[in-house]
PDB file of C-alpha atoms in Angstrom:
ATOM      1  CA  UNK A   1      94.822  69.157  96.731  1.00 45.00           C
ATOM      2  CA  UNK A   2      98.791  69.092  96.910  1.00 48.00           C
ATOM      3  CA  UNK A   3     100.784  72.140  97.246  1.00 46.00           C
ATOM      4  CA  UNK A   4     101.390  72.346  93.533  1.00 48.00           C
ATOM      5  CA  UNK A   5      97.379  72.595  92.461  1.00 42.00           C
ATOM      6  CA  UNK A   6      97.394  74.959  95.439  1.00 41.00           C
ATOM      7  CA  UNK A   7      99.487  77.325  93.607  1.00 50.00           C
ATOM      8  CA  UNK A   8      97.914  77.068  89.946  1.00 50.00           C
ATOM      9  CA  UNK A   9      94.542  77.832  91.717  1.00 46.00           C
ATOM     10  CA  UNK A  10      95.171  80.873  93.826  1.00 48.00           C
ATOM     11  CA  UNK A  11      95.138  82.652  89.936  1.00 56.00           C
ATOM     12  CA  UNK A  12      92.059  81.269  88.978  1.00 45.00           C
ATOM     13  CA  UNK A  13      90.486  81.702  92.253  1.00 44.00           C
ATOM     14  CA  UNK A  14      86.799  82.731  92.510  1.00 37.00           C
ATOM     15  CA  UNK A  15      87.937  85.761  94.019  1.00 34.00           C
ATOM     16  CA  UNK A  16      92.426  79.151 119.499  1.00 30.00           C
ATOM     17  CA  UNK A  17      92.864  80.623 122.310  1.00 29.00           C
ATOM     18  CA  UNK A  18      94.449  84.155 123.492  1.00 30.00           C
ATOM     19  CA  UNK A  19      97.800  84.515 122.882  1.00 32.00           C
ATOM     20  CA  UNK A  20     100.455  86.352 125.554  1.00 30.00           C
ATOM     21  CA  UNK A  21     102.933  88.870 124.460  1.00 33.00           C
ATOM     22  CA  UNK A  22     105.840  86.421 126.283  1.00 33.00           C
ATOM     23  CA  UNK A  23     108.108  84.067 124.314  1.00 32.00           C
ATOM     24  CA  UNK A  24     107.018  81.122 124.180  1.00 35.00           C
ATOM     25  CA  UNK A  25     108.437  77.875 122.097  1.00 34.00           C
ATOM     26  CA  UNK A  26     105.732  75.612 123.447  1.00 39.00           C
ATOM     27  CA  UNK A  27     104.876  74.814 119.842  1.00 41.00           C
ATOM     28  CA  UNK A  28     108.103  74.155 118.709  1.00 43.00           C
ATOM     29  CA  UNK A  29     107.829  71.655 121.563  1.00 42.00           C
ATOM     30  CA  UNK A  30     105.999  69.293 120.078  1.00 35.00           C
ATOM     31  CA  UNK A  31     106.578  66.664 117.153  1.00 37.00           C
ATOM     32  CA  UNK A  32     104.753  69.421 114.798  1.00 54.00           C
ATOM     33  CA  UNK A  33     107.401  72.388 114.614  1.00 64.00           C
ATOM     34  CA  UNK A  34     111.044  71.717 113.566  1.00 89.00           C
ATOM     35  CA  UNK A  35     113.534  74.043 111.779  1.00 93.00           C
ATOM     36  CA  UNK A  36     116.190  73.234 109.487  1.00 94.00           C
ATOM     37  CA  UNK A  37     119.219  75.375 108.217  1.00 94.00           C
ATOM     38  CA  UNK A  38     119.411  74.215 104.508  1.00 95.00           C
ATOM     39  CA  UNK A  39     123.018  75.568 103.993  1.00 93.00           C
ATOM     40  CA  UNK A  40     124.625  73.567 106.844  1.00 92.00           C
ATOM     41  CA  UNK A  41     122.127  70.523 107.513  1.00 90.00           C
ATOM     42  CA  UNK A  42     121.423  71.672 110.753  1.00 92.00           C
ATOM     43  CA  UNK A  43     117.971  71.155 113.221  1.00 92.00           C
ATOM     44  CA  UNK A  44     118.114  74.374 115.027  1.00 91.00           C
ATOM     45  CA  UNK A  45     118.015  74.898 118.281  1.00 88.00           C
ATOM     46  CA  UNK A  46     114.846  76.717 120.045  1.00 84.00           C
ATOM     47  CA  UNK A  47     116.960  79.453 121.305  1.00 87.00           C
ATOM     48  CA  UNK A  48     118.854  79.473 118.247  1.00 90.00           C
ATOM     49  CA  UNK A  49     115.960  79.989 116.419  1.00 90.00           C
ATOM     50  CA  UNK A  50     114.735  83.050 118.510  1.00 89.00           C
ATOM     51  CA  UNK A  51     117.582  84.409 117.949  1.00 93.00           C
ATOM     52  CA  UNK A  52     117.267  84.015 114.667  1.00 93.00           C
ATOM     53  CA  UNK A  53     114.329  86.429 114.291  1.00 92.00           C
ATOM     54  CA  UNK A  54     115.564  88.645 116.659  1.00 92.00           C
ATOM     55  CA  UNK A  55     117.968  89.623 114.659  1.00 94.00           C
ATOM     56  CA  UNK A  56     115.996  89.958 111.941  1.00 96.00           C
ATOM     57  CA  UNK A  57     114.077  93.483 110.541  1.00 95.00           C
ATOM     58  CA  UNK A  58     112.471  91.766 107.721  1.00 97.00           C
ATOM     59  CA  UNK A  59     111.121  88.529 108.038  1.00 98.00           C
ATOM     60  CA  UNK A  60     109.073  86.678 105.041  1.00 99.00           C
ATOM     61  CA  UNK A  61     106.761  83.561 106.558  1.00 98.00           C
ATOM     62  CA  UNK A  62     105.726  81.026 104.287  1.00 96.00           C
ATOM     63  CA  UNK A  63     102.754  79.100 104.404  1.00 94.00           C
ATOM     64  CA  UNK A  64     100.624  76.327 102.818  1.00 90.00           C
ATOM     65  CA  UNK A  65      97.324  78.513 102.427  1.00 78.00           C
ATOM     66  CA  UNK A  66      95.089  76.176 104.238  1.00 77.00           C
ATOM     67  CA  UNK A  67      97.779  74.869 106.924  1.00 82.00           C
ATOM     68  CA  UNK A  68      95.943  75.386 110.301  1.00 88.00           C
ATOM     69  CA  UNK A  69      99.326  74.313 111.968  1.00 90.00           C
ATOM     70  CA  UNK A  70     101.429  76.678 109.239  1.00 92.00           C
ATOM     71  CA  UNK A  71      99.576  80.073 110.890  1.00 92.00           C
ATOM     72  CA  UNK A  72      99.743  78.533 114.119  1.00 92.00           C
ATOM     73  CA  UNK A  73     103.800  78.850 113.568  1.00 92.00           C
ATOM     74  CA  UNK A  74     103.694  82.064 112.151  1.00 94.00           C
ATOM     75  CA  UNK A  75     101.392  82.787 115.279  1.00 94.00           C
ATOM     76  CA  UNK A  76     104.697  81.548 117.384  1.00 91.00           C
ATOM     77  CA  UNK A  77     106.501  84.220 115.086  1.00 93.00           C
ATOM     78  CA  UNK A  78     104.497  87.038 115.973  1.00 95.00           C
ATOM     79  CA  UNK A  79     105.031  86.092 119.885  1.00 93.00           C
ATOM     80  CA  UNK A  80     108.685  86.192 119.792  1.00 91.00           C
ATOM     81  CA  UNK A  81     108.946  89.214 117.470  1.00 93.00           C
ATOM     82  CA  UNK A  82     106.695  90.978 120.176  1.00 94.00           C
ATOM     83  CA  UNK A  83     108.644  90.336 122.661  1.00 93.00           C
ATOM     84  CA  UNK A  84     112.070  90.853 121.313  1.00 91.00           C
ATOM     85  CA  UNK A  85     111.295  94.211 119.965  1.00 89.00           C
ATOM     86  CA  UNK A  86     108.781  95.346 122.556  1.00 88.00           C
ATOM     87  CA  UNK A  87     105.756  95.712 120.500  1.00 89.00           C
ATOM     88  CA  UNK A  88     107.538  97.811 117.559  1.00 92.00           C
ATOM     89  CA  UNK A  89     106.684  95.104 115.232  1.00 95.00           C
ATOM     90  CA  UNK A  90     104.305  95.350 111.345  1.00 97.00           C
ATOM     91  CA  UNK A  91     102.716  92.185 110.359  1.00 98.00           C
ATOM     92  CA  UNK A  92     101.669  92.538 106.679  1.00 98.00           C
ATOM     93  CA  UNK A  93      99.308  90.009 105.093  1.00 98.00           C
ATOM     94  CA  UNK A  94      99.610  88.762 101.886  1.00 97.00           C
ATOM     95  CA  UNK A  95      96.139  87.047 101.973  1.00 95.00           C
ATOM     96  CA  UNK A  96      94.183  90.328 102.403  1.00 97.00           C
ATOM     97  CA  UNK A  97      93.839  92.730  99.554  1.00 96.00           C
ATOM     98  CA  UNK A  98      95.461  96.525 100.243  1.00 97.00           C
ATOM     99  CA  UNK A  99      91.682  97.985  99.494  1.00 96.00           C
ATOM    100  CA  UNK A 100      90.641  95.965 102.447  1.00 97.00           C
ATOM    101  CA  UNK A 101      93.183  98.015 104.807  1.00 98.00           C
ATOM    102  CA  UNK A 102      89.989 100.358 106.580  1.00 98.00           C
ATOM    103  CA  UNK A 103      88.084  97.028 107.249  1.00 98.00           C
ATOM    104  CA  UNK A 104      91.016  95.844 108.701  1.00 98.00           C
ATOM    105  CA  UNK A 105      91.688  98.868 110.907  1.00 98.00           C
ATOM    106  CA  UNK A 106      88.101  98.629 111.802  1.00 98.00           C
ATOM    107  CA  UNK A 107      88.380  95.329 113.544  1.00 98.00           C
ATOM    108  CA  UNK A 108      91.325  95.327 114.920  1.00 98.00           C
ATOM    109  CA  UNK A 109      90.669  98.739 116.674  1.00 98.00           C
ATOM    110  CA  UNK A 110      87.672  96.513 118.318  1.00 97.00           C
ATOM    111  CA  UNK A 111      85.311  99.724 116.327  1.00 98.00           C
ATOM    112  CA  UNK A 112      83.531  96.230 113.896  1.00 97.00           C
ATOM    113  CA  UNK A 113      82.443  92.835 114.660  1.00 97.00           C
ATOM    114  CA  UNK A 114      84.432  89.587 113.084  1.00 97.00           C
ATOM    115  CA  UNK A 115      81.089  89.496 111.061  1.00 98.00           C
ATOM    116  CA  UNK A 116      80.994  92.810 109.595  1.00 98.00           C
ATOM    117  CA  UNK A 117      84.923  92.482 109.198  1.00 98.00           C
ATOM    118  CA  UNK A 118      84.536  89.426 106.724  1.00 97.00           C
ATOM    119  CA  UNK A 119      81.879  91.255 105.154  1.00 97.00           C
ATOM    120  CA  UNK A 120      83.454  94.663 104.416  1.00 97.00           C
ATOM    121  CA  UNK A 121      86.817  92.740 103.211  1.00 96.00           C
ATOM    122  CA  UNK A 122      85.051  90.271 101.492  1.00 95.00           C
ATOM    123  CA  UNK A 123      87.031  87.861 103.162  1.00 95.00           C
ATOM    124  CA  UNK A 124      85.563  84.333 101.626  1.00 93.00           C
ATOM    125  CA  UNK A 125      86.296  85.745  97.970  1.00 90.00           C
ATOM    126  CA  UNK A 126      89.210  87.305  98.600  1.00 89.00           C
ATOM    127  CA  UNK A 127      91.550  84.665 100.220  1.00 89.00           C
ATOM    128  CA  UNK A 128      89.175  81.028 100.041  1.00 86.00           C
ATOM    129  CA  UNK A 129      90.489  79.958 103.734  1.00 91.00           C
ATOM    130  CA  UNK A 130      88.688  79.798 106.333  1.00 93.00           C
ATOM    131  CA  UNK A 131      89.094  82.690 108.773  1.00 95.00           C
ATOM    132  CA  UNK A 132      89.644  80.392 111.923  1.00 94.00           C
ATOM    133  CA  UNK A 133      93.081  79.807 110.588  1.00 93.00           C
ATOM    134  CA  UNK A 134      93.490  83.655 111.316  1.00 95.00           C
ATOM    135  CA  UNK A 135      91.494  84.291 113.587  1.00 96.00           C
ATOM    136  CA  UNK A 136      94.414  83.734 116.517  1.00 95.00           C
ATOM    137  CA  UNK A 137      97.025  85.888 114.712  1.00 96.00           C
ATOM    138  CA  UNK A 138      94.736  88.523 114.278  1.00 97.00           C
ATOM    139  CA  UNK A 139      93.628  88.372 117.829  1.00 97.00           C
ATOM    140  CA  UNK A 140      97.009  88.791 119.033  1.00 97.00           C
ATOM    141  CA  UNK A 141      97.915  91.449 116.843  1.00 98.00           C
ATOM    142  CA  UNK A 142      94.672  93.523 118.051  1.00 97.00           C
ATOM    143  CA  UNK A 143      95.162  92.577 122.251  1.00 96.00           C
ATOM    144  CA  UNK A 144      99.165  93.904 121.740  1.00 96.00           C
ATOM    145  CA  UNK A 145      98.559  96.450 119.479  1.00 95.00           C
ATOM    146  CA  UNK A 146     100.251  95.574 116.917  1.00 96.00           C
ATOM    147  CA  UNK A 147     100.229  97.417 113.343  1.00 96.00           C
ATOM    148  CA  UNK A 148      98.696  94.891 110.724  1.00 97.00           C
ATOM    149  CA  UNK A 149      98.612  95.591 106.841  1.00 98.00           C
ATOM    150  CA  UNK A 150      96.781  94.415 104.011  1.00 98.00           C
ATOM    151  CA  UNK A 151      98.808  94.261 100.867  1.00 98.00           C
ATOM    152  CA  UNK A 152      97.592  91.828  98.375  1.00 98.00           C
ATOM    153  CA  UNK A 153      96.530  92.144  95.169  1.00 97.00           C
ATOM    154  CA  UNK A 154      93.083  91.347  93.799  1.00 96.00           C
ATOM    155  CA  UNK A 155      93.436  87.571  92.401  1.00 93.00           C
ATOM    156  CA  UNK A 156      90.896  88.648  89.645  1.00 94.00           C
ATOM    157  CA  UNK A 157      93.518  91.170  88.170  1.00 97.00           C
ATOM    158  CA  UNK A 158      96.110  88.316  88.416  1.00 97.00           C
ATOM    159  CA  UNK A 159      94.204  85.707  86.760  1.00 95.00           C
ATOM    160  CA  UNK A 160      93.457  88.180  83.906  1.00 97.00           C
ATOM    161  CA  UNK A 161      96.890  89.166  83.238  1.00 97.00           C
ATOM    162  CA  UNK A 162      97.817  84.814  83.184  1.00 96.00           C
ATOM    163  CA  UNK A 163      94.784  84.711  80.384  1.00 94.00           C
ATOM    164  CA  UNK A 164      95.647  88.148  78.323  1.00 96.00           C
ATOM    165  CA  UNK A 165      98.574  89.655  79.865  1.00 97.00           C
ATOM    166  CA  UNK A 166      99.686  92.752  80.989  1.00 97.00           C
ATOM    167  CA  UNK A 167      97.865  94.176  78.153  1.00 97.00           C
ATOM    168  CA  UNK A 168      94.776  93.005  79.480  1.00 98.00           C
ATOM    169  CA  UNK A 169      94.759  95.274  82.527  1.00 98.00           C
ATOM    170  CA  UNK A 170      92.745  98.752  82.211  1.00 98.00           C
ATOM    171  CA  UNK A 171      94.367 101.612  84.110  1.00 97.00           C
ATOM    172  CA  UNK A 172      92.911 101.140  87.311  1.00 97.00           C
ATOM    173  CA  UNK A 173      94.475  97.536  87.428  1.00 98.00           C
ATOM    174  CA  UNK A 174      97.789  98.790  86.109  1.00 98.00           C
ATOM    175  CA  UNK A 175      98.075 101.191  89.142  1.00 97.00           C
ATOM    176  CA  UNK A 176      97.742  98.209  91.371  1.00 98.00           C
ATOM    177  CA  UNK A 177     101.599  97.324  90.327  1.00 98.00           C
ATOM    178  CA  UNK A 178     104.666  99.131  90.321  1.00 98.00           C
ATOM    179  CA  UNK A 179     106.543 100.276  87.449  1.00 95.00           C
ATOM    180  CA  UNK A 180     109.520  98.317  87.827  1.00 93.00           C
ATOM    181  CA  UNK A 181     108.156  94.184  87.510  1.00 95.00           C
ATOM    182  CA  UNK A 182     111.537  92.103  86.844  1.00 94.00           C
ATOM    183  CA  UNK A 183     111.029  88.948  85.862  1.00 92.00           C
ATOM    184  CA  UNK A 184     111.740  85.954  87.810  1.00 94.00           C
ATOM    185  CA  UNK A 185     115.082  84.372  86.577  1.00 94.00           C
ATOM    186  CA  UNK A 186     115.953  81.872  89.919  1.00 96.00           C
ATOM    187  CA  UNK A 187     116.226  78.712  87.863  1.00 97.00           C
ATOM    188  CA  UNK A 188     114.583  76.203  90.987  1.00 97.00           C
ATOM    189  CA  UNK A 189     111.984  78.803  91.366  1.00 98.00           C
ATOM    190  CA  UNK A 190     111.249  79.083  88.168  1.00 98.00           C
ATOM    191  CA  UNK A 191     111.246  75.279  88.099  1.00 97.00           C
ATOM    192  CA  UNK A 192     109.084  75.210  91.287  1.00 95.00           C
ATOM    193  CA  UNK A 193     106.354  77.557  89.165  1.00 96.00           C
ATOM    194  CA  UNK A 194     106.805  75.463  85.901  1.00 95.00           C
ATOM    195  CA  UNK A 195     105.554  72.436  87.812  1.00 93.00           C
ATOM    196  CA  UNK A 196     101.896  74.467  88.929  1.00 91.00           C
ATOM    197  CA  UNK A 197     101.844  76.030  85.506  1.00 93.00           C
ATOM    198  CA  UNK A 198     101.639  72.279  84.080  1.00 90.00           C
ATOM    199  CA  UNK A 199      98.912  71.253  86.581  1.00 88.00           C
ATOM    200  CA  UNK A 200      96.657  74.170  84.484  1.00 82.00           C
ATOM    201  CA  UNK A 201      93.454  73.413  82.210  1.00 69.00           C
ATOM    202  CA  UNK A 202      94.770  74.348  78.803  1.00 80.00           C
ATOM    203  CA  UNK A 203      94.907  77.806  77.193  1.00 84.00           C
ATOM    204  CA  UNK A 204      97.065  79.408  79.313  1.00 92.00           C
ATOM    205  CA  UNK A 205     100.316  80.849  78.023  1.00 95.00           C
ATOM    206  CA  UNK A 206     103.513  79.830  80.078  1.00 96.00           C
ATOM    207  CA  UNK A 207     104.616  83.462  79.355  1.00 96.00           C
ATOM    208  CA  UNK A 208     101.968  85.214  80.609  1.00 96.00           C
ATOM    209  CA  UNK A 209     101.358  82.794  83.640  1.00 96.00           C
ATOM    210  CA  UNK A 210     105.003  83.730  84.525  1.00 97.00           C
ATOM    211  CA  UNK A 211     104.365  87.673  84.085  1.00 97.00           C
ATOM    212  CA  UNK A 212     101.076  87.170  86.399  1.00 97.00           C
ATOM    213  CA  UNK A 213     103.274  85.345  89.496  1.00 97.00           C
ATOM    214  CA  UNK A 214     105.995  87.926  88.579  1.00 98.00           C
ATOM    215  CA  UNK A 215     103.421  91.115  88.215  1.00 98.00           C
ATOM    216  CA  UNK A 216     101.940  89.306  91.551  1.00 98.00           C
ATOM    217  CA  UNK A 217     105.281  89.234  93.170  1.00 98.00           C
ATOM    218  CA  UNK A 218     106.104  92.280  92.570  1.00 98.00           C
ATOM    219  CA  UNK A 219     102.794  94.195  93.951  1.00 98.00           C
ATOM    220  CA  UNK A 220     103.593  92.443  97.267  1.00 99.00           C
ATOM    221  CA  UNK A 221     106.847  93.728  97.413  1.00 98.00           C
ATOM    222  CA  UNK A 222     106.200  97.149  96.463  1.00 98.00           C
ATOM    223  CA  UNK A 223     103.138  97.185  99.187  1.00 98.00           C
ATOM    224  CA  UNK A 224     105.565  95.404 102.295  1.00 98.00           C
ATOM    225  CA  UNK A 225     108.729  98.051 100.892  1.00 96.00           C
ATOM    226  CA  UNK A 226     105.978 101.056 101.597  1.00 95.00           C
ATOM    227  CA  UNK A 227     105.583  99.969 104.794  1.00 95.00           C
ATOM    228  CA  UNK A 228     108.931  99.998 105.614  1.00 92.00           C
ATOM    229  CA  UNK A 229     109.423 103.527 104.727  1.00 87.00           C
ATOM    230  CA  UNK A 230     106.347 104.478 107.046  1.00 84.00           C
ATOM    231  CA  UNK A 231     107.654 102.582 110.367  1.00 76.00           C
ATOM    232  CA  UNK A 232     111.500 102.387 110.013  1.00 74.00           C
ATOM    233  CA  UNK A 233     113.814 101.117 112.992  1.00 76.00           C
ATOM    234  CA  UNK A 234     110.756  98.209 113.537  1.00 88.00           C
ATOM    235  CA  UNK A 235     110.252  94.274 112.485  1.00 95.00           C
ATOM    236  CA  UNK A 236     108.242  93.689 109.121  1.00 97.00           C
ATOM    237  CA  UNK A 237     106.933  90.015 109.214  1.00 98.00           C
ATOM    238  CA  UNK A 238     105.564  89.040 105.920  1.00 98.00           C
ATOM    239  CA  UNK A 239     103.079  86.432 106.010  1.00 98.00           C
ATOM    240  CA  UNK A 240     102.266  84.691 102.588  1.00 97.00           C
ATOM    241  CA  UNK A 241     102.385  81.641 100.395  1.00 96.00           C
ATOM    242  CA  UNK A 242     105.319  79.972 100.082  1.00 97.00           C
ATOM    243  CA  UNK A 243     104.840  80.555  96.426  1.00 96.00           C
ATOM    244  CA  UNK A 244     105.865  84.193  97.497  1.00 98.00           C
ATOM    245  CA  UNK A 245     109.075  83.496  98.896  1.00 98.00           C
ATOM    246  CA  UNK A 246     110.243  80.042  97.957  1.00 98.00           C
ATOM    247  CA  UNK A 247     114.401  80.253  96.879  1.00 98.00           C
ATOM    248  CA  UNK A 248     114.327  83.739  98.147  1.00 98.00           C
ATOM    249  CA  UNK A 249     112.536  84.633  94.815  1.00 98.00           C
ATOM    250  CA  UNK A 250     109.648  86.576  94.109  1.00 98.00           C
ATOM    251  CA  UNK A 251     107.852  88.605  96.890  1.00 98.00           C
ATOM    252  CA  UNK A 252     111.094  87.781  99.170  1.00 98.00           C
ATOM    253  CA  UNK A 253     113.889  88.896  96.038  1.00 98.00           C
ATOM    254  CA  UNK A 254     111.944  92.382  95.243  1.00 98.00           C
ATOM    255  CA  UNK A 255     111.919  93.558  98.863  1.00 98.00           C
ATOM    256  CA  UNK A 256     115.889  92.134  99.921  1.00 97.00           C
ATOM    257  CA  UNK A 257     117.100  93.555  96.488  1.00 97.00           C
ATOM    258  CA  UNK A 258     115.191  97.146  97.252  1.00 97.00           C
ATOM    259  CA  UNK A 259     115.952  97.155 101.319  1.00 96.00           C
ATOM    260  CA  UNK A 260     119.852  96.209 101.462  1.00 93.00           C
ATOM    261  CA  UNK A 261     120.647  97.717 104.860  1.00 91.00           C
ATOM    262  CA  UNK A 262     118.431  95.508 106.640  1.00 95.00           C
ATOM    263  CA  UNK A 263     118.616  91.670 107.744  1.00 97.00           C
ATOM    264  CA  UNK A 264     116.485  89.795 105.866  1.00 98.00           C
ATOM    265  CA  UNK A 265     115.123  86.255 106.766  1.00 98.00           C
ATOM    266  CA  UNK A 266     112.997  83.772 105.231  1.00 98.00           C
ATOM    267  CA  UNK A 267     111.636  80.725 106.491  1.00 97.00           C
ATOM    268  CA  UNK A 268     109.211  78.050 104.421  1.00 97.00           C
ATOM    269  CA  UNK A 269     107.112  75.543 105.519  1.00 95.00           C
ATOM    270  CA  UNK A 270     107.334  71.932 104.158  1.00 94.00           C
ATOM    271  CA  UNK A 271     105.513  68.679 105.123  1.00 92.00           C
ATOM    272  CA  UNK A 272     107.771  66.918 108.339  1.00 91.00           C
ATOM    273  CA  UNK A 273     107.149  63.537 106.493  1.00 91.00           C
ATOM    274  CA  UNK A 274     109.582  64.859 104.034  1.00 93.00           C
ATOM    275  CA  UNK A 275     111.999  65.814 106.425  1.00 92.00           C
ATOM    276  CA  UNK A 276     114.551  62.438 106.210  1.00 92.00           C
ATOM    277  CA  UNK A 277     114.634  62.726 102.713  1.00 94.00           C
ATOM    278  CA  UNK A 278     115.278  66.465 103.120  1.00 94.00           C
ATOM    279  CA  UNK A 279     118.167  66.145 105.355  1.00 94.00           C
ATOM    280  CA  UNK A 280     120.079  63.856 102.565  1.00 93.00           C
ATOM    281  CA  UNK A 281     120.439  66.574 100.133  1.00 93.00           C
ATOM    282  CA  UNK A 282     118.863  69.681 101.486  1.00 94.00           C
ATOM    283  CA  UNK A 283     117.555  72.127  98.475  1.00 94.00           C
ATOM    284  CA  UNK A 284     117.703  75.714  99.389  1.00 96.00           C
ATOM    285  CA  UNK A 285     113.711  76.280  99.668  1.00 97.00           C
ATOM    286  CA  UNK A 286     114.549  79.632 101.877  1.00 98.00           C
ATOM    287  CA  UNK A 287     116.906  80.419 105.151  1.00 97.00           C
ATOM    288  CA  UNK A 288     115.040  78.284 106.941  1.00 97.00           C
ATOM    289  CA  UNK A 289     112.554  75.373 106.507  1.00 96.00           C
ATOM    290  CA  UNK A 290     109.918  74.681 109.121  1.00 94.00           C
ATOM    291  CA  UNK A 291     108.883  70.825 108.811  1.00 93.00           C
ATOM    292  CA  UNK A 292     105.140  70.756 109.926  1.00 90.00           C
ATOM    293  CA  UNK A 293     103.030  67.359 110.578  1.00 83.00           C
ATOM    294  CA  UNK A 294      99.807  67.964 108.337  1.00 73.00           C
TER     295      UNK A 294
END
């Protein structure tokens, strides 16, 4: 399935090894990790790029869902964020529902099991990927003591608004979103969510597929913007879909535009056989692009 299914499905959804607290760049070593500044055609530098998120408060990490080698990097993100500001770091996942946030707590506190973790957070439905891809990021977060946060939204509620719209939501849903939803008006992403809107079955709307990634966008912010209000002076690393953050739209456009006195950063992930092609005529996909073998 290429990344453009990936992104019509997650609506319609049913529902390693220890890591050390040093820097490390070991994966960025190999033929696998390689970052790109769009805006001046440039391969960054290792060091470059840790300094790059060390200077960063908020940082939004893209992902291809089911991209063992995508967490692995945002694993390598976690690292150097740990480091650089001595454990004062939030990593808030996108792929976890906000309702699962005791479950969470629960395991990472060492108080559940993994097993009765994916049960109580009804992992499986929730996200669809298989919990090995987290596994190692949620391992480190729990032997550093990290803060973690759930803050998705239910991908039930979103496929019902894409069939019926907003309308369609009782008042329980409703409360899942915040009262301020803009639309998305970034003409490439709104190009970019065109193309996965085509690659739907028929009989759903363009405009209310466009309000559910908006309404969906916008839930994600308003979750990562509370968090930032609870642990201020920290890092907030946002882990999602690149569908989230893609032309520093959606999830990544309703946090920056609501959090203006911080330094904001986004890097996506793209496939590294693209990358010559890339280089030609690079198209601003975020701050950064991470070129992954797959």
């Amino acid at each position: 399935m290429n990344k453009k299914m990936i992104l019509a499905s997650l609506l319609f959804a049913a529902a390693p090894c220890a890591a050390s607290a040093s820097v490390s760049f070991s994966d960025f070593d190999g033929p696998g990790f390689l970052v790109v500044n769009p805006r001046v055609k440039t391969k960054l530098k290792q060091e470059a790029f840790q300094d790059v998120i060390a200077a960063a408060d908020v940082i939004y990490a893209g992902d291809e869902r089911a991209g063992r080698k995508d967490h692995l990097a945002q694993l390598e993100l976690i690292r150097t964020l740990t480091a650089v500001r001595k454990g004062r770091v939030t990593v808030a996942l996108a792929a976890l529902n906000a309702a699962s946030q005791p479950a969470l707590d629960d395991y990472l506190a060492a108080r559940t099991t993994e097993a009765v973790f994916l049960k109580e957070a009804g992992w499986d439905a929730q996200t669809g990927v298989d919990f090995r891809l987290y596994r190692p990021l949620l391992e480190f977060i729990r032997e550093n003591k990290l803060r973690a946060a759930a803050i998705g939204i239910p991908r039930p509620v979103i496929s019902k608004i894409a069939r019926g719209g907003l309308a369609a939501l009782d008042k329980r849903e409703k409360a899942l979103f915040p009262a301020d939803m803009p639309a998305e008006t970034d003409k490439a992403y709104l190009a970019y969510v065109r193309t996965a809107y085509k690659a739907l079955a028929p009989g759903i709307s363009w405009p209310n597929y466009l309000t559910a990634m908006s309404a969906w966008n916008s839930g994600l912010g308003a979750n990562a913007l509370r968090l930032l209000k609870t642990a201020p002076g920290g890092a907030l690393l946002i882990l999602a879909g690149n569908s989230h953050i893609k032309y520093n739209a959606g999830l990544a456009a309703y946090v920056r535009s609501r959090a203006k006195g911080l330094a904001h950063c986004s890097i996506a992930t793209e496939d590294a056989a693209k990358l010559e092609d890339f280089m030609k005529d690079p198209a601003p996909l975020a701050d950064y692009v991470r070129f992954i073998s797959r």
